[in-house]
CSV table of C-alpha atoms and ligand atoms in Angstrom, one decimal:
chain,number,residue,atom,x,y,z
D,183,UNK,CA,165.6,240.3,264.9
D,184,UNK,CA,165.6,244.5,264.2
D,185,UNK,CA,168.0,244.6,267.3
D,186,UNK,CA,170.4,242.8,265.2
D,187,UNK,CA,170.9,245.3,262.4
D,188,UNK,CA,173.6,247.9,262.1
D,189,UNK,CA,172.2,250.2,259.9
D,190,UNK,CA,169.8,250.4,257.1
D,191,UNK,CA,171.1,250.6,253.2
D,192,UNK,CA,167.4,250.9,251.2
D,193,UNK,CA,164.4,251.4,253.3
D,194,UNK,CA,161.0,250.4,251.8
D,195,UNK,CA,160.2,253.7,249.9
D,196,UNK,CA,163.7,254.0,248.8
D,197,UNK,CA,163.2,250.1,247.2
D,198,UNK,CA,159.5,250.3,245.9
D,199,UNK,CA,160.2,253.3,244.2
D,200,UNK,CA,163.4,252.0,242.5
D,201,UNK,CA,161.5,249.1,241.4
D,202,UNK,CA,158.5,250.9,240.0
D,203,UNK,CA,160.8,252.8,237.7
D,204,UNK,CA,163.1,249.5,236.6
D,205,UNK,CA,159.4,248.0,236.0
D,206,UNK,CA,158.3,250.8,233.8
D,207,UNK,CA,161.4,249.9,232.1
D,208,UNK,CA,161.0,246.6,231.5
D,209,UNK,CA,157.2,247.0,230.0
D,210,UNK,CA,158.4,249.6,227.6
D,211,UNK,CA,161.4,247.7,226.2
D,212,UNK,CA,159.1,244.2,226.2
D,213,UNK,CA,156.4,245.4,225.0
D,214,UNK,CA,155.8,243.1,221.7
D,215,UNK,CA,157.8,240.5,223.3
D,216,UNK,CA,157.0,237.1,224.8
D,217,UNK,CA,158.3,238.0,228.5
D,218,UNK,CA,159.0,235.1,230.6
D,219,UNK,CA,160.5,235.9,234.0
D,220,UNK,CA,162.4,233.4,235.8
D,221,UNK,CA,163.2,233.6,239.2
D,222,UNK,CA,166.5,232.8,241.0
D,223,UNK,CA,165.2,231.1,244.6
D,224,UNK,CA,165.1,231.7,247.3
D,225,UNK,CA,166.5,235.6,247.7
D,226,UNK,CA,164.7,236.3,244.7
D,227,UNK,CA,161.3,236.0,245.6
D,228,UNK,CA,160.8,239.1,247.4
D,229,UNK,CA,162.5,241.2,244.8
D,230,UNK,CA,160.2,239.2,241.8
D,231,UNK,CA,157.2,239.5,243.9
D,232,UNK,CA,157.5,243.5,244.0
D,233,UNK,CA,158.7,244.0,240.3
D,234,UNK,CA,156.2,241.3,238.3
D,235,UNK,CA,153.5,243.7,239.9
D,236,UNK,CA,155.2,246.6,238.4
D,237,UNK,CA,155.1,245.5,234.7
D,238,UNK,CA,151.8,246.6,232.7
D,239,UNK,CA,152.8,243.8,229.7
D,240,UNK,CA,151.8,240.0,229.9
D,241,UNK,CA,154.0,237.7,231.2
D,242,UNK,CA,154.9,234.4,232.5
D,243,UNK,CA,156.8,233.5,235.2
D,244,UNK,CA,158.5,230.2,236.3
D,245,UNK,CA,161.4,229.8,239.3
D,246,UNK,CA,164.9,227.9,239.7
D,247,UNK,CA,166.5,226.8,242.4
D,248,UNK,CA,170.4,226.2,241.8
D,249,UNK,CA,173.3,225.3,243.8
D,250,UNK,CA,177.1,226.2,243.8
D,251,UNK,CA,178.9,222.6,244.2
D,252,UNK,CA,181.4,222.9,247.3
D,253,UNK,CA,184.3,220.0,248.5
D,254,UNK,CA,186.4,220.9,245.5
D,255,UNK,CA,185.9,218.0,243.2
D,256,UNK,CA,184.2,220.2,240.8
D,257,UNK,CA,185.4,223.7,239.2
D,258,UNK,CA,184.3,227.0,241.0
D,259,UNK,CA,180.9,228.4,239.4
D,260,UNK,CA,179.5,225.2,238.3
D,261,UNK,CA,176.0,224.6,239.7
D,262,UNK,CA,173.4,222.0,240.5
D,263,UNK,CA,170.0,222.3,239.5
D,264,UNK,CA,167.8,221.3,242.6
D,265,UNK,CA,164.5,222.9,240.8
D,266,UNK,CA,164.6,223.2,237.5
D,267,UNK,CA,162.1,225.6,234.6
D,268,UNK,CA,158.2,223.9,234.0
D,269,UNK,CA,157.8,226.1,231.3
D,270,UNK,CA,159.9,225.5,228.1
D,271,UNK,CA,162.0,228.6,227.6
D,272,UNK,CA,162.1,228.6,223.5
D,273,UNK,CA,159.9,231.3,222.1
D,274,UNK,CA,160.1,233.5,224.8
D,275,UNK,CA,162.1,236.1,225.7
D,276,UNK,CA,164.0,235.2,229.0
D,277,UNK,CA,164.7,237.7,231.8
D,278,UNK,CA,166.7,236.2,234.7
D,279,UNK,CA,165.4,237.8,237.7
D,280,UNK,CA,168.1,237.2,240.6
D,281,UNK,CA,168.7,239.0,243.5
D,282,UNK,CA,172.4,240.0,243.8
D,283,UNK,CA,175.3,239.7,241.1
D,284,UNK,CA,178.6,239.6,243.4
D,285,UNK,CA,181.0,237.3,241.5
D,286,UNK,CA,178.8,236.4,238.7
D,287,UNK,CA,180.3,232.8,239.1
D,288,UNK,CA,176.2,231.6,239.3
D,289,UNK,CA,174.7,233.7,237.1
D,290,UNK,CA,176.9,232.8,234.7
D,291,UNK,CA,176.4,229.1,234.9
D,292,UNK,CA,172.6,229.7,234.6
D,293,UNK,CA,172.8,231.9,231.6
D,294,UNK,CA,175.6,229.2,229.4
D,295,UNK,CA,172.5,226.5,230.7
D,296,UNK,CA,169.4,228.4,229.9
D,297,UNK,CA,171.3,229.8,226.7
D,298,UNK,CA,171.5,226.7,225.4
D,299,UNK,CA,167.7,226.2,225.5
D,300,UNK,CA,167.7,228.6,222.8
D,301,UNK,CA,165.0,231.1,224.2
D,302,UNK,CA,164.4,234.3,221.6
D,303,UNK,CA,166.4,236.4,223.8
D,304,UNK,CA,167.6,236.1,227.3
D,305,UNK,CA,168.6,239.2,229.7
D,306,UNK,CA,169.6,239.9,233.4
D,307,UNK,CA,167.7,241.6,235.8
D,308,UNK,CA,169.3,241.9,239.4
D,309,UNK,CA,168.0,244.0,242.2
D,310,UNK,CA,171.8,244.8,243.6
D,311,UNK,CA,175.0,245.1,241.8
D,312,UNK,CA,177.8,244.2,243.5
D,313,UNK,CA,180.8,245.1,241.2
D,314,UNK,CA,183.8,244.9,243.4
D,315,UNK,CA,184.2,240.8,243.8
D,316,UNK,CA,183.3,240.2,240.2
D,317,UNK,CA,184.5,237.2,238.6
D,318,UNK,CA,183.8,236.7,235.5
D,319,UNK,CA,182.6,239.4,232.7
D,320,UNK,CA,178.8,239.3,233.7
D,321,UNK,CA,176.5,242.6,234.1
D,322,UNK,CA,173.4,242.9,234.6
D,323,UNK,CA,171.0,244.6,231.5
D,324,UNK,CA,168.7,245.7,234.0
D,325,UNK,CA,169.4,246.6,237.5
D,326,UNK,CA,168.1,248.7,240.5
D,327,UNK,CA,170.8,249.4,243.0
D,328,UNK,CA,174.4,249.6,242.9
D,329,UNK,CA,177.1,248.5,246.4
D,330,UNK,CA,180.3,248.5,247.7
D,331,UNK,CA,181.6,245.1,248.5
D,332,UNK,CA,179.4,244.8,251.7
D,333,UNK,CA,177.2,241.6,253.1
D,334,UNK,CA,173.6,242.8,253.2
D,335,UNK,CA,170.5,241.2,254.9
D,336,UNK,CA,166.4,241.6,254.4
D,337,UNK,CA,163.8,241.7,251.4
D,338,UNK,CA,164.5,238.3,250.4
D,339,UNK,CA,169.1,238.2,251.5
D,340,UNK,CA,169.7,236.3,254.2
D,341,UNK,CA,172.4,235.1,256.6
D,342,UNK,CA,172.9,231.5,257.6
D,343,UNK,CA,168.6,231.2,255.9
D,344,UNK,CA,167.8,234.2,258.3
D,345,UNK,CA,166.5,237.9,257.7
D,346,UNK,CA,164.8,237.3,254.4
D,347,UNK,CA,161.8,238.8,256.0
D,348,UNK,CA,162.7,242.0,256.9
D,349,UNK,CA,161.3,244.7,254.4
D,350,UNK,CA,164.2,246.8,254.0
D,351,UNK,CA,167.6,245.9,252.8
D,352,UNK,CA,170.3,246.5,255.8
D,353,UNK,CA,174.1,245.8,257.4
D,354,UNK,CA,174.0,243.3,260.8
D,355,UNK,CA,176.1,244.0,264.0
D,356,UNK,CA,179.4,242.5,264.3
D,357,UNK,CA,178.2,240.4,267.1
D,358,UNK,CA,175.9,238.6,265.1
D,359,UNK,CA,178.7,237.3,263.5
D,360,UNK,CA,180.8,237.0,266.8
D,361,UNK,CA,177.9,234.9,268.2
D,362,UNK,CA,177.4,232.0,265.3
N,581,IMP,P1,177.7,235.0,242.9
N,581,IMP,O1,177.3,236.2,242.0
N,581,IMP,O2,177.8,233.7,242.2
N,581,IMP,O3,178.9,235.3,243.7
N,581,IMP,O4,176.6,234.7,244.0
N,581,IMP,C1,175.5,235.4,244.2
N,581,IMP,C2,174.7,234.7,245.3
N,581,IMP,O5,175.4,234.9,246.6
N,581,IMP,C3,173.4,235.5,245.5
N,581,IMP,O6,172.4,234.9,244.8
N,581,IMP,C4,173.2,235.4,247.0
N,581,IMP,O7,172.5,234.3,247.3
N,581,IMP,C5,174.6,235.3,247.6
N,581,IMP,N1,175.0,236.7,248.1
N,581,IMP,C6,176.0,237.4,247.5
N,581,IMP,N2,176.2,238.6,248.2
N,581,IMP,C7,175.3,238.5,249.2
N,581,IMP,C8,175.0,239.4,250.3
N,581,IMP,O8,175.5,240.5,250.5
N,581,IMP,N3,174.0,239.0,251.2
N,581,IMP,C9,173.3,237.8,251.0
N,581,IMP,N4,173.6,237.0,250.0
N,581,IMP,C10,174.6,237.3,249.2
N,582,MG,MG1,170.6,233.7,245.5
């Protein structure tokens, strides 16, 4: 698996102390709030794993697992729940922890759907921001890194349900790509 990556973007220091300080962040600014941290699966995971260990406030935390629709019956950006909240989102205060906003087309969709739930508040959290192919007029209130329109791998991206596991965040070899 390592022989297939180019180069590394964020090695493991570079990402755990980026998340420390966005955690420090988030326990200051929630504080006296009801935090409940909701998890975009899968890429996620890793990224919510690392950061709920890095606020000092209570919380709850609950996952979703959405869908883009494809085969073009259906309007660009409008998803299908496959796993929807346990925990009901009214009374807290929401925080949408996803791992990459790139065209904000899902994102979007989640926040109009969980918005409607009428939590106390409801903000984004996303480990990268990906500005270049936006979409629609999404940012993220909370965020750790900042890329160039580029396709990353490892700590919870993956390609074709691959690399998730690698523990830093890289760039693959062409002939990955050339091979599949
Ligand atoms: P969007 O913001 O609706 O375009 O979609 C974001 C989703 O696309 C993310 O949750 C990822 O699953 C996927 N994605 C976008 N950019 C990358 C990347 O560079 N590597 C891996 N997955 C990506
Ligand atoms: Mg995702």
């Amino acid at each position: 698996m390592l022989d297939d990556i180019e180069k590394i973007l964020f090695d493991e220091k570079t990402l755990s102390r980026a998340i420390k300080n966005l955690g420090a962040r988030i326990s200051k600014d929630y504080k006296n709030k009801n935090l409940l941290m909701v998890s975009i699966l899968k890429g996620s995971i890793v990224f919510m794993s690392d950061l709920m260990r890095s606020i000092t406030v209570h919380c709850v935390i609950d996952f979703m697992c959405a869908s883009s629709y494809d085969g073009g019956r259906k309007t660009k950006g409008v998803i299908k729940i496959i796993k929807d909240l346990d925990v009901s989102v009214s009374n807290h205060d929401l925080l949408i922890v996803e791992d990459i906003l790139d065209s904000g087309l899902t994102l979007d969709s989640i926040m109009k759907l969980l918005g409607n739930r009428k939590p106390k508040s409801v903000k984004i959290c996303a480990l990268i921001d990906k500005p270049d192919k936006r979409q629609v007029d999404i940012k993220p209130d909370y965020k750790c890194l900042e890329i160039p329109d580029e396709f990353i791998v490892g700590y919870g991206f993956d390609y074709q349900e691959r690399y998730r596991n690698l523990p830093f965040i890289g760039v693959l070899k062409q002939s990955v790509y050339d091979r599949s």
